[in-house]
Amino acid sequence: MRSRCALLTLALAPTLTLTLALAAGVGVSPTATAQPAPAQRIPEQRIVTDQSTVFSALSAGEPRVSGAASLARVGLLPGSTGPALAAALTAAATITDAQAPATSGWARITGTSLPAFRTGSDTLRRVGPEQRPYARAGLAPLTPDRPHDDAGVLVYERGGQTHDHPVLQARHIPMWTASYRNGGGREYLDKAIAHGERLLTTGEHTRSALYFPYHFDFALHGDDAHPMHAPWYSAMAQGQALSAFVALYETTGQPRWREAADETFASFLRPRAEGRPWTVDVDDKGLLWFEEYAGPNPDRAFNGHMFALFGVYDYWWLTGDPQARQVVLGGLEATRVRVRDIRVPGGTSRYCLTHRVSDDNYHRVHIGQLFTLHTLTGSTDFARLGDAFIDDAPRDRQGGSGMIAAGRVEAVTVDEQGQPASTRIADVAAAQAVEFGARTLLPGRSGVWLRVDSGTLAGTWVREQPDHAWLQGARDAVTFGLPRAGMLGAGTQTGYAADTAGHWTAQSSVLIGQATPVHLAGRFSREGRTYFTVADGPLAGLAIDAADVKVE
């Protein structure tokens, strides 16, 4: 259910391209068929290898790279090329950092009034341009389908009036500058500059920093009991504007954009101050939090904190500023600690810490952000958190064509509030092709549930289970910005090739004499099972069952 939690980010999430590239084409459901499709024989090729030879390059620090074209064909590395994949794998094997890992403890930034805050032991990776938070390939829409004013600048409509909206205006700038660098016309750069100019015009120079106010009232979570009165401020707006100015400076080389970035970063060094603009707070546990809704009762929105962190990371990436590095490390430590309260094991993650509401769309955003943090730091625990969030609740909630196998099936009806109302055990005489209208969680029931819209069980919900009830094609697909280390078990291992809709097209078997290291390029679910895509070795470009690989 879509909540009214996040005015700032609701417009952002659907189009943002994170380092975690959501797999292109994977998850598209095929056209429904009237009868179950006959089983098709999948071509099989049996390969026997001497893994000591196959993986000798890995032990030498030069990962064996093969099958990049297969990865792109499968759809789990959209647009990948051999050299790009080789660079990513090299980064995975030997993560380098312009600066040494932080020492876990506390940091105080001298020359500022920001209180001391906790830092962890993360390493900040100066990733390649294609791995940065807002990297994109190809061209973005030049004119998004949103309201804009006479100058062509995007605006926000509310109550019959239009307003400047700093996140809405800032978030498109890195997309347009990237499109310009990717071969788009001058109009892309002009559009980015026009939006950057609007940010400079509407920004406030105060506290020796540059802030971007919201000049309209807003009821947080759609609840008048939690009002944000104009002017109000947001760390997410500060972070998005910071990334925007960095992108404009990188693209144009004009000093004014670097100056704007410097002034915006300064806002991250200004502590909470009642009656004055603020967006950064050190809480009673010493955690540095970037507040999306800065007010008397901070909301502690998780996604806004991390989008702000991405902005400071971009600034550090550009400048190497040691203060920015400390701020990023502080934000990372706050993420590590507070994610325990954001995560809901077996359920949809919470949007914020204060009001503890949940939202399906932002659960999806959280997943992307956690994998992005893995790319930026190389810390495997962020990737494992991304895995856990996907396992807790589906990233993809849409339905599509699927199958219900013959046998006994638990069928559940729900009431108007979405609560389970009745349960019966149905006998399905023969396997049937059906249309599922949705894929989600049911209150009080474990697992993922599918709403049946056709067939003998239409109007009920059935649990998604391998070999019992499943959607066709792939779901919950993500591509890792930084390939992950895995270990294949000894024995015969089988990998599967898939088309862009996630249907198997071929399989290969490999006899492995001992546990063997590999890199993993992505993950997805298919027919209720989780698969990882192998990036190198004899199964390169193929998907393997998660049960057959140990993931770091």
XYZ file of C-alpha atoms in Angstrom:
552
model
C 0.000 0.000 0.000
C 1.408 3.408 -0.939
C 1.631 5.669 2.075
C 1.794 9.427 2.122
C 5.114 9.364 3.918
C 7.519 11.050 1.662
C 6.747 14.064 -0.402
C 10.447 14.482 -1.074
C 11.299 11.040 -2.336
C 8.109 9.705 -3.844
C 8.921 11.413 -7.120
C 12.536 10.311 -6.961
C 12.476 6.588 -6.479
C 10.959 5.364 -9.774
C 13.553 6.969 -12.028
C 16.709 7.142 -9.947
C 19.553 5.064 -11.357
C 21.694 3.907 -8.457
C 24.950 2.026 -8.751
C 22.668 -0.902 -8.165
C 21.260 -1.115 -11.697
C 17.879 -2.769 -11.659
C 18.032 -5.497 -14.235
C 16.713 -4.341 -17.568
C 13.926 -6.489 -18.866
C 14.057 -9.037 -16.062
C 10.679 -9.419 -14.429
C 8.626 -8.752 -17.553
C 5.839 -11.302 -17.593
C 5.088 -13.210 -20.797
C 1.673 -13.212 -22.379
C -0.812 -15.482 -20.620
C -1.687 -18.785 -22.230
C -5.020 -20.527 -22.030
C -3.499 -23.915 -21.168
C -0.313 -24.905 -19.343
C 2.616 -24.830 -21.727
C 4.087 -28.255 -22.456
C 7.397 -28.966 -20.809
C 10.303 -28.079 -23.070
C 13.618 -29.836 -23.065
C 16.422 -27.458 -22.173
C 19.592 -28.074 -24.178
C 22.324 -29.312 -21.861
C 26.061 -29.220 -22.262
C 28.166 -31.125 -19.767
C 31.559 -29.622 -19.061
C 34.294 -31.284 -17.019
C 37.026 -28.892 -15.949
C 40.198 -28.865 -13.952
C 39.327 -25.968 -11.662
C 42.940 -25.513 -10.605
C 43.585 -24.292 -14.146
C 40.309 -22.443 -14.616
C 40.711 -20.408 -11.441
C 44.470 -19.924 -11.425
C 43.942 -16.351 -12.597
C 41.818 -15.633 -9.536
C 44.544 -16.666 -7.144
C 46.979 -14.493 -9.080
C 44.779 -11.454 -8.540
C 43.744 -11.291 -12.197
C 40.171 -12.582 -12.325
C 39.263 -14.701 -15.281
C 36.675 -12.729 -17.229
C 34.416 -14.491 -19.638
C 30.794 -14.479 -20.580
C 30.226 -10.725 -20.310
C 28.078 -10.888 -23.411
C 26.089 -13.661 -21.781
C 25.555 -11.493 -18.715
C 24.242 -8.660 -20.831
C 22.051 -11.091 -22.764
C 20.613 -12.526 -19.561
C 19.811 -8.970 -18.526
C 21.654 -8.973 -15.212
C 24.406 -6.658 -16.378
C 22.644 -4.247 -18.738
C 25.016 -2.801 -21.273
C 28.073 -4.551 -19.836
C 31.159 -4.913 -21.955
C 34.158 -7.130 -21.488
C 36.508 -4.319 -20.340
C 33.885 -2.864 -17.995
C 33.265 -6.216 -16.369
C 36.997 -6.866 -16.155
C 37.480 -3.569 -14.343
C 34.661 -4.360 -11.936
C 36.065 -7.795 -11.195
C 39.537 -6.389 -10.657
C 38.051 -3.922 -8.194
C 36.345 -6.795 -6.411
C 39.581 -8.746 -6.153
C 41.765 -5.851 -5.001
C 39.745 -3.040 -3.491
C 41.851 0.074 -3.337
C 41.216 3.322 -1.541
C 42.820 6.708 -1.844
C 42.875 6.773 1.944
C 43.402 4.111 4.582
C 40.393 2.543 6.312
C 38.997 4.544 9.186
C 39.703 3.577 12.754
C 36.500 2.666 14.525
C 35.699 5.199 17.219
C 34.731 8.851 17.352
C 35.485 11.853 15.171
C 35.382 15.571 15.820
C 35.737 17.977 12.928
C 37.928 20.822 14.108
C 36.919 24.368 13.339
C 33.198 23.526 13.472
C 30.575 23.388 16.211
C 29.431 19.927 15.130
C 29.583 17.625 18.177
C 31.806 14.563 18.120
C 30.157 11.588 16.418
C 30.746 7.888 16.017
C 32.557 6.467 13.005
C 33.068 2.898 11.915
C 35.919 1.119 10.191
C 34.659 1.401 6.613
C 36.881 2.029 3.635
C 35.635 4.588 1.131
C 36.261 3.352 -2.385
C 36.881 5.949 -5.055
C 34.800 4.016 -7.547
C 34.807 4.476 -11.290
C 32.366 6.999 -12.756
C 30.025 4.206 -13.843
C 29.679 3.004 -10.226
C 28.783 6.299 -8.579
C 25.333 6.690 -7.028
C 23.703 8.546 -9.936
C 25.624 7.054 -12.843
C 23.583 6.202 -15.886
C 24.082 4.958 -19.417
C 22.266 6.349 -22.415
C 20.019 9.391 -22.405
C 17.514 10.494 -19.782
C 14.183 12.076 -20.767
C 14.907 15.687 -21.622
C 11.414 16.811 -20.632
C 10.008 14.655 -17.802
C 6.237 14.360 -17.673
C 5.917 16.778 -14.771
C 4.712 20.378 -14.346
C 7.213 23.055 -15.286
C 7.191 26.832 -15.380
C 7.677 29.219 -18.297
C 11.454 28.873 -17.974
C 11.195 25.106 -18.432
C 12.163 24.413 -14.810
C 10.320 21.612 -13.027
C 7.948 22.740 -10.279
C 5.690 21.101 -7.720
C 1.930 21.653 -7.775
C 0.074 21.845 -4.488
C -3.297 23.360 -3.691
C -3.603 24.918 -7.130
C -0.242 26.667 -6.812
C 3.222 25.818 -8.076
C 6.331 25.824 -5.906
C 10.033 25.310 -6.298
C 10.971 21.882 -4.971
C 14.723 21.472 -4.408
C 14.803 17.662 -4.598
C 12.639 17.593 -7.712
C 14.841 20.194 -9.387
C 18.213 18.869 -8.194
C 17.702 15.177 -8.827
C 17.470 15.547 -12.610
C 20.717 17.489 -12.970
C 23.125 14.499 -12.726
C 20.909 12.631 -15.205
C 21.064 15.459 -17.724
C 24.802 16.070 -17.339
C 25.422 12.331 -17.770
C 23.202 12.332 -20.863
C 25.215 15.245 -22.268
C 28.464 13.350 -21.671
C 26.892 10.248 -23.219
C 26.417 12.032 -26.519
C 23.201 13.953 -25.977
C 22.898 17.411 -27.467
C 23.698 20.739 -25.864
C 20.065 20.967 -24.774
C 20.796 18.450 -21.998
C 23.501 20.642 -20.527
C 21.347 23.757 -20.918
C 18.520 22.048 -19.043
C 20.873 21.021 -16.232
C 22.312 24.531 -15.951
C 18.833 26.105 -15.852
C 17.885 23.897 -12.916
C 21.201 24.601 -11.196
C 20.581 28.320 -11.614
C 17.154 27.932 -10.002
C 18.734 26.238 -6.994
C 21.179 29.121 -6.643
C 18.334 31.625 -6.918
C 16.117 29.970 -4.307
C 18.890 28.915 -1.921
C 19.508 30.756 1.346
C 22.999 31.833 2.385
C 22.958 31.481 6.156
C 25.193 30.012 8.868
C 28.078 30.346 6.351
C 26.407 27.664 4.254
C 23.864 27.305 1.457
C 20.436 25.862 2.318
C 17.469 25.032 0.076
C 14.134 25.756 1.781
C 10.646 24.441 1.091
C 8.190 27.317 0.912
C 4.983 25.363 1.452
C 3.443 23.560 4.405
C 3.376 19.795 4.393
C 1.623 17.218 6.573
C 4.144 14.462 7.192
C 2.674 11.009 6.499
C -0.508 12.790 5.454
C -1.214 13.456 9.130
C -2.024 17.005 10.237
C -0.636 16.090 13.651
C 2.852 16.138 12.099
C 3.048 19.420 10.169
C 6.095 20.842 8.449
C 5.645 24.612 8.376
C 7.313 26.714 5.692
C 10.120 27.386 5.453
C 11.451 23.958 6.308
C 14.656 22.179 5.372
C 15.796 18.715 4.395
C 19.142 16.915 4.380
C 17.923 15.046 1.342
C 17.575 18.331 -0.535
C 21.051 19.323 0.652
C 22.529 16.028 -0.556
C 20.732 16.076 -3.896
C 21.825 19.666 -4.525
C 25.382 18.741 -3.574
C 25.438 15.915 -6.133
C 23.923 18.302 -8.690
C 26.594 20.968 -8.202
C 29.349 18.346 -8.327
C 27.934 17.086 -11.637
C 27.730 20.607 -13.071
C 31.303 21.385 -12.039
C 32.609 18.116 -13.494
C 30.807 18.800 -16.764
C 31.483 22.518 -17.230
C 34.602 23.200 -15.161
C 33.045 26.506 -14.089
C 34.259 27.601 -10.619
C 30.830 28.857 -9.545
C 29.511 25.302 -9.399
C 32.449 24.214 -7.249
C 31.784 27.188 -4.974
C 28.115 26.185 -4.730
C 29.170 22.642 -3.844
C 31.548 23.941 -1.154
C 28.815 26.093 0.397
C 26.294 23.257 0.294
C 28.714 20.828 1.904
C 29.240 23.361 4.691
C 25.622 22.741 5.753
C 26.658 19.209 6.760
C 29.033 20.736 9.320
C 26.319 22.813 11.025
C 24.631 21.106 13.990
C 20.987 21.211 14.913
C 19.941 24.682 16.037
C 16.391 25.618 16.950
C 15.095 28.650 15.081
C 17.768 28.380 12.394
C 18.113 26.203 9.293
C 19.613 22.805 10.083
C 19.576 19.314 8.558
C 22.282 17.438 10.494
C 21.940 16.084 14.016
C 24.160 14.107 16.383
C 21.798 12.098 18.568
C 22.186 11.013 22.182
C 24.077 7.904 21.068
C 26.598 9.938 19.106
C 25.189 8.946 15.714
C 25.426 11.465 12.874
C 22.009 11.609 11.213
C 21.021 13.486 8.062
C 17.440 14.559 8.705
C 15.033 14.572 5.766
C 12.357 16.466 7.718
C 14.229 18.845 10.013
C 11.809 20.096 12.642
C 10.990 19.970 16.350
C 10.282 16.221 16.152
C 12.643 14.748 13.539
C 11.180 11.906 11.491
C 14.460 10.005 10.995
C 13.514 8.863 7.484
C 15.962 6.175 6.391
C 15.996 6.774 2.637
C 16.512 10.533 3.041
C 19.502 9.949 5.318
C 21.145 7.746 2.704
C 20.391 10.020 -0.253
C 22.065 12.811 1.717
C 25.027 10.514 2.358
C 25.361 9.918 -1.398
C 25.666 13.671 -1.914
C 28.514 13.967 0.584
C 30.161 10.922 -1.000
C 30.019 12.640 -4.421
C 31.644 15.724 -2.895
C 34.386 13.600 -1.320
C 34.838 11.773 -4.634
C 35.410 15.112 -6.374
C 37.528 16.883 -3.772
C 39.109 14.276 -1.516
C 38.143 16.599 1.347
C 39.038 14.910 4.681
C 36.099 16.556 6.455
C 33.713 15.136 3.860
C 35.268 11.724 4.402
C 34.605 11.929 8.133
C 31.006 12.987 7.508
C 30.448 10.037 5.155
C 31.946 7.633 7.697
C 29.711 9.069 10.403
C 26.651 8.658 8.199
C 27.640 5.072 7.428
C 27.960 4.236 11.117
C 24.514 5.703 11.805
C 23.135 3.587 8.964
C 24.674 0.414 10.403
C 23.219 1.022 13.843
C 19.776 2.295 12.880
C 19.106 -0.248 10.141
C 18.372 -2.727 12.938
C 15.260 -0.699 13.770
C 14.374 -0.065 10.125
C 14.433 -3.723 9.167
C 11.350 -5.829 9.928
C 12.371 -9.503 9.640
C 9.757 -11.226 7.523
C 8.069 -7.921 6.721
C 8.302 -4.612 4.867
C 10.965 -2.293 6.245
C 10.009 0.858 8.121
C 10.122 4.185 6.352
C 11.324 6.085 9.414
C 12.411 5.599 13.006
C 10.086 8.080 14.724
C 6.668 7.132 13.356
C 7.682 3.603 12.292
C 5.358 3.467 9.306
C 6.095 1.063 6.446
C 5.854 1.558 2.709
C 6.283 -0.987 -0.088
C 7.848 1.510 -2.495
C 10.465 2.640 -0.012
C 11.305 -0.926 0.922
C 12.401 -1.238 -2.710
C 14.388 2.014 -2.419
C 16.107 0.787 0.757
C 17.241 -2.355 -1.038
C 18.847 -0.323 -3.804
C 20.547 2.008 -1.351
C 22.050 -0.819 0.694
C 23.594 -2.406 -2.378
C 24.903 1.020 -3.389
C 26.644 1.310 -0.018
C 28.263 -2.059 -0.707
C 29.619 -0.653 -3.966
C 30.938 2.526 -2.349
C 32.591 0.799 0.606
C 33.241 -2.816 -0.363
C 31.700 -3.783 3.002
C 29.973 -7.120 2.506
C 27.586 -6.558 5.399
C 25.738 -3.915 3.370
C 25.225 -6.453 0.582
C 24.042 -9.031 3.101
C 21.583 -6.476 4.454
C 20.306 -5.967 0.916
C 19.830 -9.729 0.653
C 17.998 -9.788 3.981
C 15.624 -6.991 2.958
C 14.761 -8.864 -0.260
C 14.218 -12.076 1.684
C 12.015 -10.230 4.203
C 9.611 -8.820 1.636
C 9.527 -8.895 -2.164
C 11.170 -6.083 -4.036
C 8.804 -6.601 -6.972
C 5.093 -6.588 -6.108
C 3.489 -6.772 -9.543
C 1.655 -9.854 -10.748
C 1.633 -11.565 -14.126
C 1.162 -14.930 -15.765
C 1.967 -17.988 -13.717
C 1.146 -21.554 -12.782
C -0.566 -23.454 -9.996
C 0.488 -27.100 -9.809
C -1.880 -29.992 -9.278
C -2.409 -30.967 -5.664
C -3.671 -29.508 -2.410
C -3.366 -25.723 -2.171
C -4.020 -23.385 0.742
C -6.313 -20.631 -0.564
C -6.877 -17.480 1.521
C -9.428 -14.707 1.105
C -8.863 -11.200 2.465
C -11.217 -8.460 3.590
C -11.350 -4.841 2.409
C -8.552 -3.909 4.799
C -6.283 -6.586 3.343
C -6.532 -8.831 6.403
C -6.892 -12.612 5.938
C -10.571 -13.479 6.340
C -10.841 -17.202 5.586
C -8.697 -20.179 4.637
C -9.530 -23.387 2.830
C -7.575 -26.275 1.369
C -8.418 -26.640 -2.314
C -7.780 -29.709 -4.458
C -6.399 -28.674 -7.851
C -7.030 -31.592 -10.203
C -4.586 -30.517 -12.914
C -1.905 -27.879 -13.299
C -3.382 -24.660 -14.617
C -2.064 -21.451 -16.111
C -3.454 -18.447 -14.264
C -3.106 -14.712 -13.980
C -1.792 -13.386 -10.684
C -2.837 -9.814 -9.945
C -0.361 -9.011 -7.180
C 2.595 -10.388 -5.243
C 2.976 -9.268 -1.650
C 2.863 -10.174 2.037
C -0.282 -11.023 3.981
C -0.610 -9.905 7.609
C 0.029 -12.739 10.017
C 1.103 -15.164 7.271
C 4.669 -16.096 6.445
C 6.056 -16.027 2.936
C 5.102 -14.230 -0.263
C 1.511 -14.484 -1.497
C 0.022 -14.283 -4.982
C -3.465 -12.979 -5.725
C -5.213 -15.330 -8.151
C -7.268 -13.455 -10.754
C -8.240 -16.363 -13.029
C -8.844 -20.101 -12.911
C -10.650 -22.160 -10.300
C -9.050 -20.281 -7.386
C -9.809 -16.778 -8.675
C -10.465 -14.342 -5.851
C -8.108 -16.047 -3.402
C -4.453 -15.747 -2.441
C -1.962 -18.622 -2.613
C 1.550 -18.821 -1.230
C 4.407 -18.530 -3.725
C 6.290 -21.823 -3.488
C 8.618 -23.727 -5.815
C 6.749 -26.445 -7.713
C 3.413 -25.361 -6.198
C 2.498 -21.797 -7.229
C 4.729 -19.365 -9.053
C 4.973 -16.460 -11.456
C 6.686 -16.991 -14.778
C 9.941 -15.170 -15.378
C 12.301 -13.485 -12.939
C 11.498 -11.226 -10.000
C 13.457 -9.233 -7.402
C 16.397 -8.855 -9.802
C 19.361 -6.678 -8.875
C 22.787 -6.257 -10.421
C 25.663 -5.772 -8.005
C 27.637 -2.611 -8.688
C 30.578 -4.438 -7.133
C 30.693 -8.184 -7.926
C 30.484 -10.292 -4.777
C 32.722 -13.176 -3.798
C 31.162 -16.616 -3.690
C 32.216 -20.224 -3.297
C 30.846 -23.074 -5.389
C 30.613 -26.392 -3.610
C 32.348 -29.505 -4.905
C 30.381 -31.798 -7.188
C 28.252 -31.290 -10.275
C 27.011 -27.715 -10.536
C 24.388 -26.628 -13.049
C 23.984 -23.160 -14.483
C 21.070 -21.810 -16.503
C 20.899 -19.264 -19.288
C 17.803 -17.079 -19.484
C 16.208 -14.644 -21.869
C 15.295 -11.091 -20.875
C 11.968 -12.276 -19.441
C 13.724 -14.733 -17.146
C 12.811 -17.936 -19.007
C 15.446 -20.654 -19.103
C 16.870 -21.203 -22.574
C 19.806 -23.532 -21.897
C 21.740 -25.164 -19.099
C 25.305 -26.339 -18.547
C 26.725 -28.697 -15.935
C 30.219 -28.527 -14.501
C 32.008 -31.168 -12.448
C 34.010 -29.414 -9.730
C 36.476 -31.414 -7.686
C 36.705 -29.030 -4.740
C 35.143 -25.835 -3.427
C 35.886 -23.119 -5.972
C 35.856 -19.298 -5.680
C 33.799 -17.251 -8.132
C 32.434 -13.731 -8.441
C 28.707 -13.077 -8.545
C 27.200 -10.354 -10.722
C 23.599 -10.272 -9.523
C 20.662 -12.101 -8.011
C 17.001 -12.717 -8.798
C 14.166 -15.055 -7.892
C 12.395 -17.394 -10.281
C 9.479 -19.689 -9.489
C 10.006 -19.121 -5.778
C 13.749 -19.876 -5.765
C 16.685 -17.490 -5.488
C 19.477 -17.553 -8.081
C 22.820 -15.797 -8.407
C 24.456 -14.927 -11.721
C 28.068 -16.069 -12.013
C 30.493 -13.497 -13.425
C 33.539 -15.673 -14.121
C 34.724 -19.254 -14.435
C 33.142 -22.083 -16.443
C 29.604 -21.003 -15.492
C 30.183 -17.344 -16.405
C 26.986 -15.620 -17.455
C 24.789 -18.394 -16.083
C 22.456 -18.450 -13.096
C 22.930 -20.938 -10.280
C 20.622 -21.886 -7.439
C 21.454 -19.949 -4.270
C 21.587 -23.253 -2.406
C 24.640 -24.225 -4.474
C 26.838 -21.227 -3.661
C 28.087 -19.710 -0.432
C 28.032 -15.924 -0.722
C 30.442 -13.757 1.218
